[in-house]
JSON list of C-alpha atoms in Angstrom, two decimals:
[
{"chain": "A", "resi": 1, "resn": "UNK", "atom": "CA", "xyz": [134.62, -118.90, -25.99]},
{"chain": "A", "resi": 2, "resn": "UNK", "atom": "CA", "xyz": [133.94, -119.45, -22.21]},
{"chain": "A", "resi": 3, "resn": "UNK", "atom": "CA", "xyz": [131.28, -116.83, -21.95]},
{"chain": "A", "resi": 4, "resn": "UNK", "atom": "CA", "xyz": [128.10, -118.87, -22.45]},
{"chain": "A", "resi": 5, "resn": "UNK", "atom": "CA", "xyz": [129.27, -121.53, -19.64]},
{"chain": "A", "resi": 6, "resn": "UNK", "atom": "CA", "xyz": [129.75, -118.66, -17.25]},
{"chain": "A", "resi": 7, "resn": "UNK", "atom": "CA", "xyz": [126.96, -115.95, -18.17]},
{"chain": "A", "resi": 8, "resn": "UNK", "atom": "CA", "xyz": [123.97, -117.66, -19.16]},
{"chain": "A", "resi": 9, "resn": "UNK", "atom": "CA", "xyz": [122.46, -115.19, -20.96]},
{"chain": "A", "resi": 10, "resn": "UNK", "atom": "CA", "xyz": [125.40, -115.08, -23.77]},
{"chain": "A", "resi": 11, "resn": "UNK", "atom": "CA", "xyz": [124.19, -118.97, -24.46]},
{"chain": "A", "resi": 12, "resn": "UNK", "atom": "CA", "xyz": [120.96, -117.32, -25.71]},
{"chain": "A", "resi": 13, "resn": "UNK", "atom": "CA", "xyz": [123.37, -114.63, -27.88]},
{"chain": "A", "resi": 14, "resn": "UNK", "atom": "CA", "xyz": [125.29, -117.22, -29.59]},
{"chain": "A", "resi": 15, "resn": "UNK", "atom": "CA", "xyz": [123.36, -118.22, -32.02]},
{"chain": "A", "resi": 16, "resn": "UNK", "atom": "CA", "xyz": [121.69, -115.20, -32.58]},
{"chain": "A", "resi": 17, "resn": "UNK", "atom": "CA", "xyz": [124.96, -113.59, -33.21]},
{"chain": "A", "resi": 18, "resn": "UNK", "atom": "CA", "xyz": [126.34, -116.31, -35.48]},
{"chain": "A", "resi": 19, "resn": "UNK", "atom": "CA", "xyz": [122.94, -116.05, -38.02]},
{"chain": "A", "resi": 20, "resn": "UNK", "atom": "CA", "xyz": [124.01, -112.13, -38.20]},
{"chain": "A", "resi": 21, "resn": "UNK", "atom": "CA", "xyz": [127.38, -112.73, -39.69]},
{"chain": "A", "resi": 22, "resn": "UNK", "atom": "CA", "xyz": [129.30, -109.94, -38.52]},
{"chain": "A", "resi": 23, "resn": "UNK", "atom": "CA", "xyz": [130.51, -108.30, -35.70]},
{"chain": "A", "resi": 24, "resn": "UNK", "atom": "CA", "xyz": [128.12, -107.04, -32.85]},
{"chain": "A", "resi": 25, "resn": "UNK", "atom": "CA", "xyz": [127.88, -105.28, -29.83]},
{"chain": "A", "resi": 26, "resn": "UNK", "atom": "CA", "xyz": [128.44, -108.45, -27.85]},
{"chain": "A", "resi": 27, "resn": "UNK", "atom": "CA", "xyz": [131.93, -108.72, -29.56]},
{"chain": "A", "resi": 28, "resn": "UNK", "atom": "CA", "xyz": [132.70, -105.19, -27.51]},
{"chain": "A", "resi": 29, "resn": "UNK", "atom": "CA", "xyz": [130.53, -106.90, -24.42]},
{"chain": "A", "resi": 30, "resn": "UNK", "atom": "CA", "xyz": [132.58, -110.36, -24.46]},
{"chain": "A", "resi": 31, "resn": "UNK", "atom": "CA", "xyz": [135.84, -109.12, -23.09]},
{"chain": "A", "resi": 32, "resn": "UNK", "atom": "CA", "xyz": [134.30, -107.21, -20.41]},
{"chain": "A", "resi": 33, "resn": "UNK", "atom": "CA", "xyz": [132.37, -109.97, -19.01]},
{"chain": "A", "resi": 34, "resn": "UNK", "atom": "CA", "xyz": [135.40, -112.20, -17.75]},
{"chain": "A", "resi": 35, "resn": "UNK", "atom": "CA", "xyz": [134.80, -114.58, -15.24]},
{"chain": "A", "resi": 36, "resn": "UNK", "atom": "CA", "xyz": [138.04, -114.52, -13.69]},
{"chain": "A", "resi": 37, "resn": "UNK", "atom": "CA", "xyz": [138.69, -112.06, -11.06]},
{"chain": "A", "resi": 38, "resn": "UNK", "atom": "CA", "xyz": [141.44, -110.07, -12.53]},
{"chain": "A", "resi": 39, "resn": "UNK", "atom": "CA", "xyz": [142.40, -106.60, -11.97]},
{"chain": "A", "resi": 40, "resn": "UNK", "atom": "CA", "xyz": [144.39, -105.89, -15.34]},
{"chain": "A", "resi": 41, "resn": "UNK", "atom": "CA", "xyz": [143.16, -106.76, -18.11]},
{"chain": "A", "resi": 42, "resn": "UNK", "atom": "CA", "xyz": [144.60, -105.95, -21.97]},
{"chain": "A", "resi": 43, "resn": "UNK", "atom": "CA", "xyz": [141.20, -105.68, -24.14]},
{"chain": "A", "resi": 44, "resn": "UNK", "atom": "CA", "xyz": [141.81, -105.71, -28.16]},
{"chain": "A", "resi": 45, "resn": "UNK", "atom": "CA", "xyz": [138.81, -103.66, -29.74]},
{"chain": "A", "resi": 46, "resn": "UNK", "atom": "CA", "xyz": [138.64, -104.21, -33.64]},
{"chain": "A", "resi": 47, "resn": "UNK", "atom": "CA", "xyz": [135.96, -101.30, -34.78]},
{"chain": "A", "resi": 48, "resn": "UNK", "atom": "CA", "xyz": [137.49, -97.84, -34.89]},
{"chain": "A", "resi": 49, "resn": "UNK", "atom": "CA", "xyz": [135.91, -95.34, -32.63]},
{"chain": "A", "resi": 50, "resn": "UNK", "atom": "CA", "xyz": [135.11, -97.91, -30.06]},
{"chain": "A", "resi": 51, "resn": "UNK", "atom": "CA", "xyz": [137.86, -97.92, -28.21]},
{"chain": "A", "resi": 52, "resn": "UNK", "atom": "CA", "xyz": [137.05, -94.94, -25.81]},
{"chain": "A", "resi": 53, "resn": "UNK", "atom": "CA", "xyz": [133.63, -96.61, -25.04]},
{"chain": "A", "resi": 54, "resn": "UNK", "atom": "CA", "xyz": [135.19, -100.11, -23.96]},
{"chain": "A", "resi": 55, "resn": "UNK", "atom": "CA", "xyz": [137.99, -97.62, -21.93]},
{"chain": "A", "resi": 56, "resn": "UNK", "atom": "CA", "xyz": [134.74, -96.31, -20.04]},
{"chain": "A", "resi": 57, "resn": "UNK", "atom": "CA", "xyz": [133.34, -99.55, -19.48]},
{"chain": "A", "resi": 58, "resn": "UNK", "atom": "CA", "xyz": [136.34, -101.14, -18.12]},
{"chain": "A", "resi": 59, "resn": "UNK", "atom": "CA", "xyz": [137.13, -98.08, -15.77]},
{"chain": "A", "resi": 60, "resn": "UNK", "atom": "CA", "xyz": [133.33, -98.79, -14.33]},
{"chain": "A", "resi": 61, "resn": "UNK", "atom": "CA", "xyz": [133.99, -102.23, -13.95]},
{"chain": "A", "resi": 62, "resn": "UNK", "atom": "CA", "xyz": [136.56, -101.41, -11.62]},
{"chain": "A", "resi": 63, "resn": "UNK", "atom": "CA", "xyz": [139.44, -102.95, -12.95]},
{"chain": "A", "resi": 64, "resn": "UNK", "atom": "CA", "xyz": [142.75, -101.68, -11.54]},
{"chain": "A", "resi": 65, "resn": "UNK", "atom": "CA", "xyz": [144.39, -101.43, -15.29]},
{"chain": "A", "resi": 66, "resn": "UNK", "atom": "CA", "xyz": [143.14, -102.01, -18.62]},
{"chain": "A", "resi": 67, "resn": "UNK", "atom": "CA", "xyz": [145.00, -101.20, -21.59]},
{"chain": "A", "resi": 68, "resn": "UNK", "atom": "CA", "xyz": [142.35, -101.24, -24.47]},
{"chain": "A", "resi": 69, "resn": "UNK", "atom": "CA", "xyz": [144.26, -101.86, -27.81]},
{"chain": "A", "resi": 70, "resn": "UNK", "atom": "CA", "xyz": [143.13, -101.63, -31.62]},
{"chain": "A", "resi": 71, "resn": "UNK", "atom": "CA", "xyz": [145.66, -101.80, -34.75]},
{"chain": "A", "resi": 72, "resn": "UNK", "atom": "CA", "xyz": [144.85, -99.29, -37.32]},
{"chain": "A", "resi": 73, "resn": "UNK", "atom": "CA", "xyz": [144.49, -102.01, -39.42]},
{"chain": "A", "resi": 74, "resn": "UNK", "atom": "CA", "xyz": [141.08, -103.29, -37.57]},
{"chain": "A", "resi": 75, "resn": "UNK", "atom": "CA", "xyz": [142.58, -105.97, -35.82]},
{"chain": "A", "resi": 76, "resn": "UNK", "atom": "CA", "xyz": [141.74, -106.24, -32.09]},
{"chain": "A", "resi": 77, "resn": "UNK", "atom": "CA", "xyz": [145.24, -106.52, -31.01]},
{"chain": "A", "resi": 78, "resn": "UNK", "atom": "CA", "xyz": [148.49, -104.79, -30.94]},
{"chain": "A", "resi": 79, "resn": "UNK", "atom": "CA", "xyz": [149.26, -104.86, -34.41]},
{"chain": "A", "resi": 80, "resn": "UNK", "atom": "CA", "xyz": [152.24, -106.31, -36.47]},
{"chain": "A", "resi": 81, "resn": "UNK", "atom": "CA", "xyz": [151.67, -104.35, -39.85]},
{"chain": "A", "resi": 82, "resn": "UNK", "atom": "CA", "xyz": [150.12, -100.90, -38.46]},
{"chain": "A", "resi": 83, "resn": "UNK", "atom": "CA", "xyz": [150.31, -98.60, -35.64]},
{"chain": "A", "resi": 84, "resn": "UNK", "atom": "CA", "xyz": [148.00, -99.57, -32.73]},
{"chain": "A", "resi": 85, "resn": "UNK", "atom": "CA", "xyz": [145.92, -97.09, -30.85]},
{"chain": "A", "resi": 86, "resn": "UNK", "atom": "CA", "xyz": [145.97, -97.85, -27.02]},
{"chain": "A", "resi": 87, "resn": "UNK", "atom": "CA", "xyz": [144.17, -96.03, -24.15]},
{"chain": "A", "resi": 88, "resn": "UNK", "atom": "CA", "xyz": [145.56, -96.87, -20.40]},
{"chain": "A", "resi": 89, "resn": "UNK", "atom": "CA", "xyz": [143.08, -96.86, -18.03]},
{"chain": "A", "resi": 90, "resn": "UNK", "atom": "CA", "xyz": [143.71, -96.62, -14.68]},
{"chain": "A", "resi": 91, "resn": "UNK", "atom": "CA", "xyz": [140.73, -96.17, -12.04]},
{"chain": "A", "resi": 92, "resn": "UNK", "atom": "CA", "xyz": [141.48, -92.30, -12.32]},
{"chain": "A", "resi": 93, "resn": "UNK", "atom": "CA", "xyz": [142.22, -91.65, -16.03]},
{"chain": "A", "resi": 94, "resn": "UNK", "atom": "CA", "xyz": [142.50, -92.79, -19.04]},
{"chain": "A", "resi": 95, "resn": "UNK", "atom": "CA", "xyz": [145.58, -92.21, -21.16]},
{"chain": "A", "resi": 96, "resn": "UNK", "atom": "CA", "xyz": [146.14, -92.17, -24.85]},
{"chain": "A", "resi": 97, "resn": "UNK", "atom": "CA", "xyz": [148.97, -93.96, -26.29]},
{"chain": "A", "resi": 98, "resn": "UNK", "atom": "CA", "xyz": [150.13, -94.88, -29.88]},
{"chain": "A", "resi": 99, "resn": "UNK", "atom": "CA", "xyz": [152.29, -97.78, -30.33]},
{"chain": "A", "resi": 100, "resn": "UNK", "atom": "CA", "xyz": [154.13, -98.80, -33.25]},
{"chain": "A", "resi": 101, "resn": "UNK", "atom": "CA", "xyz": [156.00, -102.69, -33.32]},
{"chain": "A", "resi": 102, "resn": "UNK", "atom": "CA", "xyz": [159.38, -100.71, -33.08]},
{"chain": "A", "resi": 103, "resn": "UNK", "atom": "CA", "xyz": [158.47, -98.99, -29.67]},
{"chain": "A", "resi": 104, "resn": "UNK", "atom": "CA", "xyz": [158.93, -103.13, -28.83]},
{"chain": "A", "resi": 105, "resn": "UNK", "atom": "CA", "xyz": [161.85, -103.69, -30.51]},
{"chain": "A", "resi": 106, "resn": "UNK", "atom": "CA", "xyz": [160.45, -105.26, -33.38]},
{"chain": "A", "resi": 107, "resn": "UNK", "atom": "CA", "xyz": [159.98, -104.33, -37.20]},
{"chain": "A", "resi": 108, "resn": "UNK", "atom": "CA", "xyz": [156.52, -102.86, -38.39]},
{"chain": "A", "resi": 109, "resn": "UNK", "atom": "CA", "xyz": [156.07, -105.97, -40.97]},
{"chain": "A", "resi": 110, "resn": "UNK", "atom": "CA", "xyz": [155.23, -105.78, -44.66]},
{"chain": "A", "resi": 111, "resn": "UNK", "atom": "CA", "xyz": [151.41, -106.26, -45.86]},
{"chain": "A", "resi": 112, "resn": "UNK", "atom": "CA", "xyz": [152.66, -109.48, -47.77]},
{"chain": "A", "resi": 113, "resn": "UNK", "atom": "CA", "xyz": [153.64, -111.34, -44.51]},
{"chain": "A", "resi": 114, "resn": "UNK", "atom": "CA", "xyz": [149.82, -111.31, -43.48]},
{"chain": "A", "resi": 115, "resn": "UNK", "atom": "CA", "xyz": [149.62, -114.45, -45.10]},
{"chain": "A", "resi": 116, "resn": "UNK", "atom": "CA", "xyz": [151.64, -116.23, -43.16]},
{"chain": "A", "resi": 117, "resn": "UNK", "atom": "CA", "xyz": [149.30, -115.72, -40.11]},
{"chain": "A", "resi": 118, "resn": "UNK", "atom": "CA", "xyz": [146.05, -116.97, -41.78]},
{"chain": "A", "resi": 119, "resn": "UNK", "atom": "CA", "xyz": [144.57, -120.09, -40.68]},
{"chain": "A", "resi": 120, "resn": "UNK", "atom": "CA", "xyz": [141.61, -121.66, -41.60]},
{"chain": "A", "resi": 121, "resn": "UNK", "atom": "CA", "xyz": [140.30, -124.11, -39.00]},
{"chain": "A", "resi": 122, "resn": "UNK", "atom": "CA", "xyz": [141.39, -124.85, -35.03]},
{"chain": "A", "resi": 123, "resn": "UNK", "atom": "CA", "xyz": [143.92, -127.16, -35.83]},
{"chain": "A", "resi": 124, "resn": "UNK", "atom": "CA", "xyz": [145.90, -124.92, -38.52]},
{"chain": "A", "resi": 125, "resn": "UNK", "atom": "CA", "xyz": [145.74, -122.17, -35.19]},
{"chain": "A", "resi": 126, "resn": "UNK", "atom": "CA", "xyz": [147.39, -124.71, -33.11]},
{"chain": "A", "resi": 127, "resn": "UNK", "atom": "CA", "xyz": [150.08, -125.50, -35.66]},
{"chain": "A", "resi": 128, "resn": "UNK", "atom": "CA", "xyz": [150.81, -122.14, -35.58]},
{"chain": "A", "resi": 129, "resn": "UNK", "atom": "CA", "xyz": [150.88, -121.68, -31.94]},
{"chain": "A", "resi": 130, "resn": "UNK", "atom": "CA", "xyz": [153.36, -125.22, -31.52]},
{"chain": "A", "resi": 131, "resn": "UNK", "atom": "CA", "xyz": [155.68, -123.10, -34.38]},
{"chain": "A", "resi": 132, "resn": "UNK", "atom": "CA", "xyz": [155.70, -120.23, -32.14]},
{"chain": "A", "resi": 133, "resn": "UNK", "atom": "CA", "xyz": [156.45, -121.67, -28.86]},
{"chain": "A", "resi": 134, "resn": "UNK", "atom": "CA", "xyz": [158.85, -124.21, -30.71]},
{"chain": "A", "resi": 135, "resn": "UNK", "atom": "CA", "xyz": [161.01, -120.81, -31.25]},
{"chain": "A", "resi": 136, "resn": "UNK", "atom": "CA", "xyz": [160.41, -120.30, -34.81]},
{"chain": "A", "resi": 137, "resn": "UNK", "atom": "CA", "xyz": [160.93, -116.70, -35.91]},
{"chain": "A", "resi": 138, "resn": "UNK", "atom": "CA", "xyz": [158.53, -114.86, -38.40]},
{"chain": "A", "resi": 139, "resn": "UNK", "atom": "CA", "xyz": [155.60, -112.57, -38.23]},
{"chain": "A", "resi": 140, "resn": "UNK", "atom": "CA", "xyz": [153.36, -115.20, -35.76]},
{"chain": "A", "resi": 141, "resn": "UNK", "atom": "CA", "xyz": [155.86, -115.15, -32.82]},
{"chain": "A", "resi": 142, "resn": "UNK", "atom": "CA", "xyz": [156.32, -111.46, -33.47]},
{"chain": "A", "resi": 143, "resn": "UNK", "atom": "CA", "xyz": [152.49, -110.95, -32.76]},
{"chain": "A", "resi": 144, "resn": "UNK", "atom": "CA", "xyz": [152.63, -112.87, -30.19]},
{"chain": "A", "resi": 145, "resn": "UNK", "atom": "CA", "xyz": [155.56, -111.21, -28.70]},
{"chain": "A", "resi": 146, "resn": "UNK", "atom": "CA", "xyz": [153.83, -107.66, -29.07]},
{"chain": "A", "resi": 147, "resn": "UNK", "atom": "CA", "xyz": [150.60, -108.49, -27.31]},
{"chain": "A", "resi": 148, "resn": "UNK", "atom": "CA", "xyz": [152.35, -110.84, -24.57]},
{"chain": "A", "resi": 149, "resn": "UNK", "atom": "CA", "xyz": [154.67, -107.74, -24.02]},
{"chain": "A", "resi": 150, "resn": "UNK", "atom": "CA", "xyz": [151.59, -105.32, -23.63]},
{"chain": "A", "resi": 151, "resn": "UNK", "atom": "CA", "xyz": [150.12, -107.70, -21.14]},
{"chain": "A", "resi": 152, "resn": "UNK", "atom": "CA", "xyz": [153.64, -108.08, -19.27]},
{"chain": "A", "resi": 153, "resn": "UNK", "atom": "CA", "xyz": [153.75, -103.95, -19.49]},
{"chain": "A", "resi": 154, "resn": "UNK", "atom": "CA", "xyz": [150.22, -103.66, -17.95]},
{"chain": "A", "resi": 155, "resn": "UNK", "atom": "CA", "xyz": [150.72, -105.88, -15.52]},
{"chain": "A", "resi": 156, "resn": "UNK", "atom": "CA", "xyz": [153.40, -103.61, -14.58]},
{"chain": "A", "resi": 157, "resn": "UNK", "atom": "CA", "xyz": [156.39, -106.94, -14.62]},
{"chain": "A", "resi": 158, "resn": "UNK", "atom": "CA", "xyz": [158.54, -104.83, -17.10]},
{"chain": "A", "resi": 159, "resn": "UNK", "atom": "CA", "xyz": [158.81, -101.09, -16.78]},
{"chain": "A", "resi": 160, "resn": "UNK", "atom": "CA", "xyz": [159.21, -100.52, -20.75]},
{"chain": "A", "resi": 161, "resn": "UNK", "atom": "CA", "xyz": [157.89, -102.20, -23.86]},
{"chain": "A", "resi": 162, "resn": "UNK", "atom": "CA", "xyz": [161.34, -103.43, -25.09]},
{"chain": "A", "resi": 163, "resn": "UNK", "atom": "CA", "xyz": [161.61, -104.72, -21.67]},
{"chain": "A", "resi": 164, "resn": "UNK", "atom": "CA", "xyz": [158.35, -106.72, -21.61]},
{"chain": "A", "resi": 165, "resn": "UNK", "atom": "CA", "xyz": [159.71, -108.05, -25.08]},
{"chain": "A", "resi": 166, "resn": "UNK", "atom": "CA", "xyz": [162.29, -109.61, -23.82]},
{"chain": "A", "resi": 167, "resn": "UNK", "atom": "CA", "xyz": [160.55, -111.10, -21.04]},
{"chain": "A", "resi": 168, "resn": "UNK", "atom": "CA", "xyz": [158.09, -112.80, -23.53]},
{"chain": "A", "resi": 169, "resn": "UNK", "atom": "CA", "xyz": [160.99, -113.77, -25.73]},
{"chain": "A", "resi": 170, "resn": "UNK", "atom": "CA", "xyz": [162.54, -115.10, -22.27]},
{"chain": "A", "resi": 171, "resn": "UNK", "atom": "CA", "xyz": [159.78, -117.42, -21.70]},
{"chain": "A", "resi": 172, "resn": "UNK", "atom": "CA", "xyz": [159.62, -118.69, -25.40]},
{"chain": "A", "resi": 173, "resn": "UNK", "atom": "CA", "xyz": [162.82, -119.41, -25.17]},
{"chain": "A", "resi": 174, "resn": "UNK", "atom": "CA", "xyz": [163.18, -121.21, -22.29]},
{"chain": "A", "resi": 175, "resn": "UNK", "atom": "CA", "xyz": [160.28, -123.28, -22.45]},
{"chain": "A", "resi": 176, "resn": "UNK", "atom": "CA", "xyz": [158.17, -121.93, -19.71]},
{"chain": "A", "resi": 177, "resn": "UNK", "atom": "CA", "xyz": [155.86, -120.68, -22.23]},
{"chain": "A", "resi": 178, "resn": "UNK", "atom": "CA", "xyz": [155.31, -124.21, -23.71]},
{"chain": "A", "resi": 179, "resn": "UNK", "atom": "CA", "xyz": [154.78, -125.41, -20.13]},
{"chain": "A", "resi": 180, "resn": "UNK", "atom": "CA", "xyz": [152.52, -122.97, -19.17]},
{"chain": "A", "resi": 181, "resn": "UNK", "atom": "CA", "xyz": [150.23, -123.53, -22.34]},
{"chain": "A", "resi": 182, "resn": "UNK", "atom": "CA", "xyz": [150.29, -127.67, -21.35]},
{"chain": "A", "resi": 183, "resn": "UNK", "atom": "CA", "xyz": [149.88, -126.51, -17.60]},
{"chain": "A", "resi": 184, "resn": "UNK", "atom": "CA", "xyz": [146.79, -124.61, -18.99]},
{"chain": "A", "resi": 185, "resn": "UNK", "atom": "CA", "xyz": [145.33, -127.53, -21.50]},
{"chain": "A", "resi": 186, "resn": "UNK", "atom": "CA", "xyz": [145.53, -130.14, -18.19]},
{"chain": "A", "resi": 187, "resn": "UNK", "atom": "CA", "xyz": [143.95, -127.67, -15.92]},
{"chain": "A", "resi": 188, "resn": "UNK", "atom": "CA", "xyz": [140.92, -127.33, -18.49]},
{"chain": "A", "resi": 189, "resn": "UNK", "atom": "CA", "xyz": [140.82, -130.78, -19.37]},
{"chain": "A", "resi": 190, "resn": "UNK", "atom": "CA", "xyz": [140.18, -131.57, -15.78]},
{"chain": "A", "resi": 191, "resn": "UNK", "atom": "CA", "xyz": [137.75, -128.72, -15.23]},
{"chain": "A", "resi": 192, "resn": "UNK", "atom": "CA", "xyz": [135.77, -130.29, -17.92]},
{"chain": "A", "resi": 193, "resn": "UNK", "atom": "CA", "xyz": [134.97, -133.53, -16.08]}
]
């Protein structure tokens, strides 16, 4: 998390959050404190009932568009195992939507596939990401496609969710996504110096 580096007050909150050991209001506030000058953002909310408050905060923050997503199974992203509650936020209105993986052209996965997404540490997470970027099919790729498609749709790069999913697939299959990750890692390493 980069919040402590860009928002010094958040550095003081970190140790308290870790001691509490469960999600706090800072889990909701953190994504809204993006230090980058973004105009469009997809924000995941894992706390049922908090979506509207986050949507209103995104609207007040002046984003041109925010898409708030909360999977019905409690995951703070577009869900592969359950439908996703969505609030599409612009400066003028908030529209409530309801997405299923099928809306993107992906089949809802059975709960037994959840174990394929579990990682114990950063190294396992990096290995899982690598399998997706090297083209391995499965639930990890599907989750990446769903959420990348949500971002592409929110940004206006695609007119529909299936079209957005297709763009995400192309980025993975052509190696562009892998190259973009490599560029990001290189940039972040230079920024740390």
